Amino acid sequence: MGSSLKVGAVIITMGNRPDELRALLDSVAQQEGDPVRVVVVGNGSPVPEVPDGVRTVELPENLGIPGGRNVGIEAFGPGGRDVDILLFLDDDGLLAHHDTAELCRRAFAADPELGIISFRIADPETGDTQRRHVPRLRAADPMRSSRVTTFLGGANAVRTQVFADAGVLPDAFFYAHEETDLAWRALDAGWMIDYRSDMVLYHPATAPSRHAVYHRMVARNRVWLARRNLPAPLIPLYLGVWMLLTLLRRPSRPALKAWFGGFREGWATPCGPRRPMKWRTVWRLTRLGRPPVI
C-alpha cells in the first residue's frame, strides 16, 4: 500500500555548496522503491550542475527559505498535488539510509491522520543529534520517536494534502519559525506530526546564530506567529514567556538589540491573514506536551 505513494523532494540552494548538493542528490537517487522525483530551486542564484532527471528552477532573487520551498512545491503542480509526499532537505544534508523514502511511504499509508514527519538530524562525524534538533520540550533522548507539535524545516516529509487543507509556508517569514506556522495550521486542520529517529539526515553541527539576520528574524517572526495563529488571550502570554527565555539566555548586547528591534517590527508590520487556532487545538498541543505558550 505504501509503495503506491509517489514521493518528490524539494531542495533549495544558494549555489555555493555544489559538492554537498551533489552528495545529497546521490543519496536521494539511492533511495529504495520507486525513484524520488527531485526539484532543485536556485534561490536567487544559478543551480550548480545536477544529474540528468533532476528538474531545476532558478529564481531571479532570494525569496527566503519558505518562499523558495513554496516555489518547489508548485513545481509539482498546484499545492504539490502531482505527488503524495514531499521531502524537504537542506542542500548540505545527506540522507543517511537508503530506506528513508520507503519508510515515509509506509508511515503515511499506515496512519491516515499523519500529515508531517520530522527526521532526526545527526552530525556526520559523531552521529550526535543536537538538542535543538529534537522538536519537543523533552529532548534528552533523541532516539525516542514520538508525536510532536512542530518539525525541522530542512529534514522532513509532508503529505501534500496538508497544503490543500492548511496552506503552504508563509513567504513573508523569509527565515525562522515558518515550520511552526505550518505545523500549527496543520494540527488545527486535524493532521498529526511525528518525530522519527530512524529517518536520519546527516548535517554538520552548526549554530543557528551563524545567520546575520538570526536574532531579528527570530523575534519578528515569533510575534507574527502568535498574531497569525493564537487565540487572543494567549498572545501576550506566549510572547511574554519567550521574552523572558531570551533574557535568561543572556545574549550579547548587539544580539539583544537586534532581538528587540525584530520584536517591535513584528508588531508594527503586517503579519498576513489571522486565523486563530481552535481551543481544541490548544488542548491537543497541550496533550502532546507543548502548550502554545512556550
PDB file of C-alpha atoms in Angstrom, residues 23-217:
ATOM      1  CA  ALA A  23      26.165  14.215  -2.485  1.00  0.00           C
ATOM      2  CA  LEU A  24      22.616  14.889  -1.281  1.00  0.00           C
ATOM      3  CA  LEU A  25      21.191  14.242  -4.745  1.00  0.00           C
ATOM      4  CA  ASP A  26      23.128  10.981  -4.927  1.00  0.00           C
ATOM      5  CA  SER A  27      21.669   9.903  -1.568  1.00  0.00           C
ATOM      6  CA  VAL A  28      18.159  10.684  -2.851  1.00  0.00           C
ATOM      7  CA  ALA A  29      18.794   8.726  -6.055  1.00  0.00           C
ATOM      8  CA  GLN A  30      19.847   5.719  -3.957  1.00  0.00           C
ATOM      9  CA  GLN A  31      16.512   5.504  -2.132  1.00  0.00           C
ATOM     10  CA  GLU A  32      14.738   2.148  -2.329  1.00  0.00           C
ATOM     11  CA  GLY A  33      11.446   1.780  -4.162  1.00  0.00           C
ATOM     12  CA  ASP A  34      10.142   3.986  -6.940  1.00  0.00           C
ATOM     13  CA  PRO A  35      12.511   6.842  -7.841  1.00  0.00           C
ATOM     14  CA  VAL A  36      12.045  10.066  -5.915  1.00  0.00           C
ATOM     15  CA  ARG A  37      11.282  12.985  -8.233  1.00  0.00           C
ATOM     16  CA  VAL A  38      13.531  15.952  -7.390  1.00  0.00           C
ATOM     17  CA  VAL A  39      13.302  19.710  -7.905  1.00  0.00           C
ATOM     18  CA  VAL A  40      16.245  21.962  -7.016  1.00  0.00           C
ATOM     19  CA  VAL A  41      15.397  25.645  -6.616  1.00  0.00           C
ATOM     20  CA  GLY A  42      18.170  28.200  -7.090  1.00  0.00           C
ATOM     21  CA  ASN A  43      17.135  30.845  -4.562  1.00  0.00           C
ATOM     22  CA  GLY A  44      18.421  33.975  -6.298  1.00  0.00           C
ATOM     23  CA  SER A  45      21.361  32.107  -7.791  1.00  0.00           C
ATOM     24  CA  PRO A  46      22.179  29.687 -10.619  1.00  0.00           C
ATOM     25  CA  VAL A  47      21.797  25.995  -9.796  1.00  0.00           C
ATOM     26  CA  PRO A  48      25.081  24.050  -9.940  1.00  0.00           C
ATOM     27  CA  GLU A  49      25.308  21.129 -12.339  1.00  0.00           C
ATOM     28  CA  VAL A  50      22.894  18.361 -11.335  1.00  0.00           C
ATOM     29  CA  PRO A  51      22.348  14.798 -12.603  1.00  0.00           C
ATOM     30  CA  ASP A  52      20.050  14.075 -15.514  1.00  0.00           C
ATOM     31  CA  GLY A  53      16.408  13.837 -14.491  1.00  0.00           C
ATOM     32  CA  VAL A  54      16.669  16.435 -11.714  1.00  0.00           C
ATOM     33  CA  ARG A  55      14.499  19.446 -12.501  1.00  0.00           C
ATOM     34  CA  THR A  56      15.760  22.928 -11.679  1.00  0.00           C
ATOM     35  CA  VAL A  57      14.137  26.305 -11.129  1.00  0.00           C
ATOM     36  CA  GLU A  58      16.293  29.440 -10.958  1.00  0.00           C
ATOM     37  CA  LEU A  59      14.757  32.433  -9.191  1.00  0.00           C
ATOM     38  CA  PRO A  60      15.957  35.960 -10.040  1.00  0.00           C
ATOM     39  CA  GLU A  61      16.009  36.920  -6.355  1.00  0.00           C
ATOM     40  CA  ASN A  62      16.326  35.218  -2.980  1.00  0.00           C
ATOM     41  CA  LEU A  63      12.780  34.615  -1.715  1.00  0.00           C
ATOM     42  CA  GLY A  64      13.947  33.246   1.612  1.00  0.00           C
ATOM     43  CA  ILE A  65      13.574  29.694   2.859  1.00  0.00           C
ATOM     44  CA  PRO A  66       9.757  29.453   2.866  1.00  0.00           C
ATOM     45  CA  GLY A  67       9.424  31.340  -0.423  1.00  0.00           C
ATOM     46  CA  GLY A  68      11.949  29.098  -2.136  1.00  0.00           C
ATOM     47  CA  ARG A  69      10.332  25.948  -0.796  1.00  0.00           C
ATOM     48  CA  ASN A  70       6.904  27.134  -1.900  1.00  0.00           C
ATOM     49  CA  VAL A  71       8.237  27.513  -5.447  1.00  0.00           C
ATOM     50  CA  GLY A  72       9.479  23.940  -5.172  1.00  0.00           C
ATOM     51  CA  ILE A  73       6.051  22.765  -4.030  1.00  0.00           C
ATOM     52  CA  GLU A  74       4.364  24.390  -7.016  1.00  0.00           C
ATOM     53  CA  ALA A  75       6.855  22.701  -9.358  1.00  0.00           C
ATOM     54  CA  PHE A  76       4.937  19.510  -8.541  1.00  0.00           C
ATOM     55  CA  GLY A  77       1.630  21.073  -9.581  1.00  0.00           C
ATOM     56  CA  PRO A  78      -0.673  23.325  -7.528  1.00  0.00           C
ATOM     57  CA  GLY A  79      -0.034  22.537  -3.875  1.00  0.00           C
ATOM     58  CA  GLY A  80       2.313  19.723  -4.947  1.00  0.00           C
ATOM     59  CA  ARG A  81      -0.627  17.560  -5.966  1.00  0.00           C
ATOM     60  CA  ASP A  82       1.341  15.615  -8.621  1.00  0.00           C
ATOM     61  CA  VAL A  83       2.909  13.619  -5.764  1.00  0.00           C
ATOM     62  CA  ASP A  84       1.577  12.286  -2.454  1.00  0.00           C
ATOM     63  CA  ILE A  85       4.591  13.125  -0.282  1.00  0.00           C
ATOM     64  CA  LEU A  86       7.218  15.847  -0.483  1.00  0.00           C
ATOM     65  CA  LEU A  87      10.607  15.651   1.209  1.00  0.00           C
ATOM     66  CA  PHE A  88      12.252  18.970   2.155  1.00  0.00           C
ATOM     67  CA  LEU A  89      16.011  18.607   2.515  1.00  0.00           C
ATOM     68  CA  ASP A  90      18.827  21.081   3.263  1.00  0.00           C
ATOM     69  CA  ASP A  91      21.321  21.242   0.414  1.00  0.00           C
ATOM     70  CA  ASP A  92      24.238  20.486   2.760  1.00  0.00           C
ATOM     71  CA  GLY A  93      22.479  17.459   4.239  1.00  0.00           C
ATOM     72  CA  LEU A  94      22.699  13.799   3.271  1.00  0.00           C
ATOM     73  CA  LEU A  95      20.157  11.016   3.703  1.00  0.00           C
ATOM     74  CA  ALA A  96      21.907   8.526   5.959  1.00  0.00           C
ATOM     75  CA  HIS A  97      19.987   5.424   4.885  1.00  0.00           C
ATOM     76  CA  HIS A  98      18.595   4.071   1.620  1.00  0.00           C
ATOM     77  CA  ASP A  99      15.154   3.252   3.047  1.00  0.00           C
ATOM     78  CA  THR A 100      14.050   6.724   4.198  1.00  0.00           C
ATOM     79  CA  ALA A 101      11.641   7.341   1.321  1.00  0.00           C
ATOM     80  CA  GLU A 102      10.149   3.859   1.722  1.00  0.00           C
ATOM     81  CA  LEU A 103       9.756   4.361   5.487  1.00  0.00           C
ATOM     82  CA  CYS A 104       7.887   7.579   4.716  1.00  0.00           C
ATOM     83  CA  ARG A 105       5.570   5.769   2.297  1.00  0.00           C
ATOM     84  CA  ARG A 106       4.808   3.103   4.895  1.00  0.00           C
ATOM     85  CA  ALA A 107       4.267   5.609   7.703  1.00  0.00           C
ATOM     86  CA  PHE A 108       1.811   7.750   5.756  1.00  0.00           C
ATOM     87  CA  ALA A 109      -0.021   4.708   4.379  1.00  0.00           C
ATOM     88  CA  ALA A 110      -0.389   3.179   7.848  1.00  0.00           C
ATOM     89  CA  ASP A 111      -1.636   6.337   9.587  1.00  0.00           C
ATOM     90  CA  PRO A 112      -4.238   8.401   7.709  1.00  0.00           C
ATOM     91  CA  GLU A 113      -4.018  11.166  10.346  1.00  0.00           C
ATOM     92  CA  LEU A 114      -0.273  11.621   9.873  1.00  0.00           C
ATOM     93  CA  GLY A 115       0.476  14.794   7.927  1.00  0.00           C
ATOM     94  CA  ILE A 116       4.140  15.602   8.624  1.00  0.00           C
ATOM     95  CA  ILE A 117       7.244  13.636   9.632  1.00  0.00           C
ATOM     96  CA  SER A 118      10.262  15.346  11.174  1.00  0.00           C
ATOM     97  CA  PHE A 119      13.537  13.478  10.584  1.00  0.00           C
ATOM     98  CA  ARG A 120      16.362  13.172  13.083  1.00  0.00           C
ATOM     99  CA  ILE A 121      19.354  15.360  12.204  1.00  0.00           C
ATOM    100  CA  ALA A 122      22.724  13.858  13.108  1.00  0.00           C
ATOM    101  CA  ASP A 123      26.263  15.123  12.768  1.00  0.00           C
ATOM    102  CA  PRO A 124      28.026  13.000  10.103  1.00  0.00           C
ATOM    103  CA  GLU A 125      31.262  12.862  12.108  1.00  0.00           C
ATOM    104  CA  THR A 126      29.926  11.985  15.558  1.00  0.00           C
ATOM    105  CA  GLY A 127      26.387  10.772  14.939  1.00  0.00           C
ATOM    106  CA  ASP A 128      25.213  13.143  17.668  1.00  0.00           C
ATOM    107  CA  THR A 129      21.884  14.948  17.482  1.00  0.00           C
ATOM    108  CA  GLN A 130      21.795  18.475  18.915  1.00  0.00           C
ATOM    109  CA  ARG A 131      19.091  19.062  21.499  1.00  0.00           C
ATOM    110  CA  ARG A 132      17.592  21.879  19.407  1.00  0.00           C
ATOM    111  CA  HIS A 133      17.039  19.389  16.577  1.00  0.00           C
ATOM    112  CA  VAL A 134      14.566  17.332  18.614  1.00  0.00           C
ATOM    113  CA  PRO A 135      11.242  19.167  18.152  1.00  0.00           C
ATOM    114  CA  ARG A 136       9.810  18.696  21.641  1.00  0.00           C
ATOM    115  CA  LEU A 137      10.462  20.048  25.124  1.00  0.00           C
ATOM    116  CA  ARG A 138      11.643  16.683  26.491  1.00  0.00           C
ATOM    117  CA  ALA A 139      14.590  16.379  24.129  1.00  0.00           C
ATOM    118  CA  ALA A 140      17.125  14.494  26.245  1.00  0.00           C
ATOM    119  CA  ASP A 141      16.676  11.266  24.282  1.00  0.00           C
ATOM    120  CA  PRO A 142      16.879  11.960  20.525  1.00  0.00           C
ATOM    121  CA  MET A 143      16.431   8.242  19.784  1.00  0.00           C
ATOM    122  CA  ARG A 144      12.855   8.264  21.080  1.00  0.00           C
ATOM    123  CA  SER A 145      10.264   8.759  18.348  1.00  0.00           C
ATOM    124  CA  SER A 146       7.026  10.472  19.310  1.00  0.00           C
ATOM    125  CA  ARG A 147       4.145  12.686  18.300  1.00  0.00           C
ATOM    126  CA  VAL A 148       5.289  16.326  18.291  1.00  0.00           C
ATOM    127  CA  THR A 149       3.885  19.790  17.638  1.00  0.00           C
ATOM    128  CA  THR A 150       6.404  21.140  15.114  1.00  0.00           C
ATOM    129  CA  PHE A 151       9.081  19.877  12.734  1.00  0.00           C
ATOM    130  CA  LEU A 152      12.525  20.625  11.308  1.00  0.00           C
ATOM    131  CA  GLY A 153      12.428  22.660   8.121  1.00  0.00           C
ATOM    132  CA  GLY A 154      15.353  21.085   6.257  1.00  0.00           C
ATOM    133  CA  ALA A 155      14.695  17.444   7.159  1.00  0.00           C
ATOM    134  CA  ASN A 156      11.075  16.448   6.845  1.00  0.00           C
ATOM    135  CA  ALA A 157       8.342  14.838   4.783  1.00  0.00           C
ATOM    136  CA  VAL A 158       4.887  16.355   4.257  1.00  0.00           C
ATOM    137  CA  ARG A 159       1.776  14.691   2.889  1.00  0.00           C
ATOM    138  CA  THR A 160       0.762  17.084   0.101  1.00  0.00           C
ATOM    139  CA  GLN A 161      -2.882  17.011   1.207  1.00  0.00           C
ATOM    140  CA  VAL A 162      -1.691  19.110   4.167  1.00  0.00           C
ATOM    141  CA  PHE A 163      -1.005  22.009   1.798  1.00  0.00           C
ATOM    142  CA  ALA A 164      -4.524  21.726   0.376  1.00  0.00           C
ATOM    143  CA  ASP A 165      -6.026  21.796   3.879  1.00  0.00           C
ATOM    144  CA  ALA A 166      -3.706  24.201   5.718  1.00  0.00           C
ATOM    145  CA  GLY A 167      -1.920  26.216   3.032  1.00  0.00           C
ATOM    146  CA  VAL A 168       1.780  26.425   2.241  1.00  0.00           C
ATOM    147  CA  LEU A 169       4.644  28.037   4.143  1.00  0.00           C
ATOM    148  CA  PRO A 170       4.390  31.773   4.940  1.00  0.00           C
ATOM    149  CA  ASP A 171       6.572  33.510   2.330  1.00  0.00           C
ATOM    150  CA  ALA A 172       6.991  36.726   4.307  1.00  0.00           C
ATOM    151  CA  PHE A 173       8.751  34.969   7.203  1.00  0.00           C
ATOM    152  CA  PHE A 174      11.849  34.599   4.966  1.00  0.00           C
ATOM    153  CA  TYR A 175      13.730  32.705   7.692  1.00  0.00           C
ATOM    154  CA  ALA A 176      12.728  31.255  11.108  1.00  0.00           C
ATOM    155  CA  HIS A 177       9.509  29.794  12.535  1.00  0.00           C
ATOM    156  CA  GLU A 178       7.873  29.130   9.170  1.00  0.00           C
ATOM    157  CA  GLU A 179       7.733  25.422  10.075  1.00  0.00           C
ATOM    158  CA  THR A 180       5.873  26.073  13.330  1.00  0.00           C
ATOM    159  CA  ASP A 181       3.404  28.309  11.493  1.00  0.00           C
ATOM    160  CA  LEU A 182       2.586  25.465   9.090  1.00  0.00           C
ATOM    161  CA  ALA A 183       2.628  22.888  11.906  1.00  0.00           C
ATOM    162  CA  TRP A 184       0.048  24.804  13.957  1.00  0.00           C
ATOM    163  CA  ARG A 185      -2.206  25.221  10.923  1.00  0.00           C
ATOM    164  CA  ALA A 186      -1.852  21.537  10.062  1.00  0.00           C
ATOM    165  CA  LEU A 187      -2.727  20.486  13.613  1.00  0.00           C
ATOM    166  CA  ASP A 188      -5.698  22.850  13.543  1.00  0.00           C
ATOM    167  CA  ALA A 189      -6.848  21.137  10.331  1.00  0.00           C
ATOM    168  CA  GLY A 190      -6.764  17.747  12.072  1.00  0.00           C
ATOM    169  CA  TRP A 191      -3.355  16.413  10.997  1.00  0.00           C
ATOM    170  CA  MET A 192      -0.710  14.936  13.293  1.00  0.00           C
ATOM    171  CA  ILE A 193       3.099  15.289  13.268  1.00  0.00           C
ATOM    172  CA  ASP A 194       5.654  12.605  14.127  1.00  0.00           C
ATOM    173  CA  TYR A 195       9.332  12.854  15.018  1.00  0.00           C
ATOM    174  CA  ARG A 196      11.057   9.715  13.716  1.00  0.00           C
ATOM    175  CA  SER A 197      14.531   8.918  14.999  1.00  0.00           C
ATOM    176  CA  ASP A 198      15.024   6.184  12.375  1.00  0.00           C
ATOM    177  CA  MET A 199      14.739   8.638   9.471  1.00  0.00           C
ATOM    178  CA  VAL A 200      18.091  10.402   9.533  1.00  0.00           C
ATOM    179  CA  LEU A 201      19.569  13.344   7.680  1.00  0.00           C
ATOM    180  CA  TYR A 202      23.288  13.838   8.205  1.00  0.00           C
ATOM    181  CA  HIS A 203      24.063  17.533   8.622  1.00  0.00           C
ATOM    182  CA  PRO A 204      27.140  19.271  10.072  1.00  0.00           C
ATOM    183  CA  ALA A 205      26.574  20.612  13.572  1.00  0.00           C
ATOM    184  CA  THR A 206      26.060  24.369  13.342  1.00  0.00           C
ATOM    185  CA  ALA A 207      24.631  27.221  15.411  1.00  0.00           C
ATOM    186  CA  PRO A 208      21.552  28.981  14.019  1.00  0.00           C
ATOM    187  CA  SER A 209      23.027  32.316  15.057  1.00  0.00           C
ATOM    188  CA  ARG A 210      25.565  31.945  12.231  1.00  0.00           C
ATOM    189  CA  HIS A 211      22.967  33.742  10.109  1.00  0.00           C
ATOM    190  CA  ALA A 212      23.422  37.525  10.396  1.00  0.00           C
ATOM    191  CA  VAL A 213      19.686  38.112  10.497  1.00  0.00           C
ATOM    192  CA  TYR A 214      19.019  35.390  13.061  1.00  0.00           C
ATOM    193  CA  HIS A 215      18.103  37.449  16.139  1.00  0.00           C
ATOM    194  CA  ARG A 216      15.914  39.965  14.301  1.00  0.00           C
ATOM    195  CA  MET A 217      14.070  37.342  12.247  1.00  0.00           C
TER     196      MET A 217
END
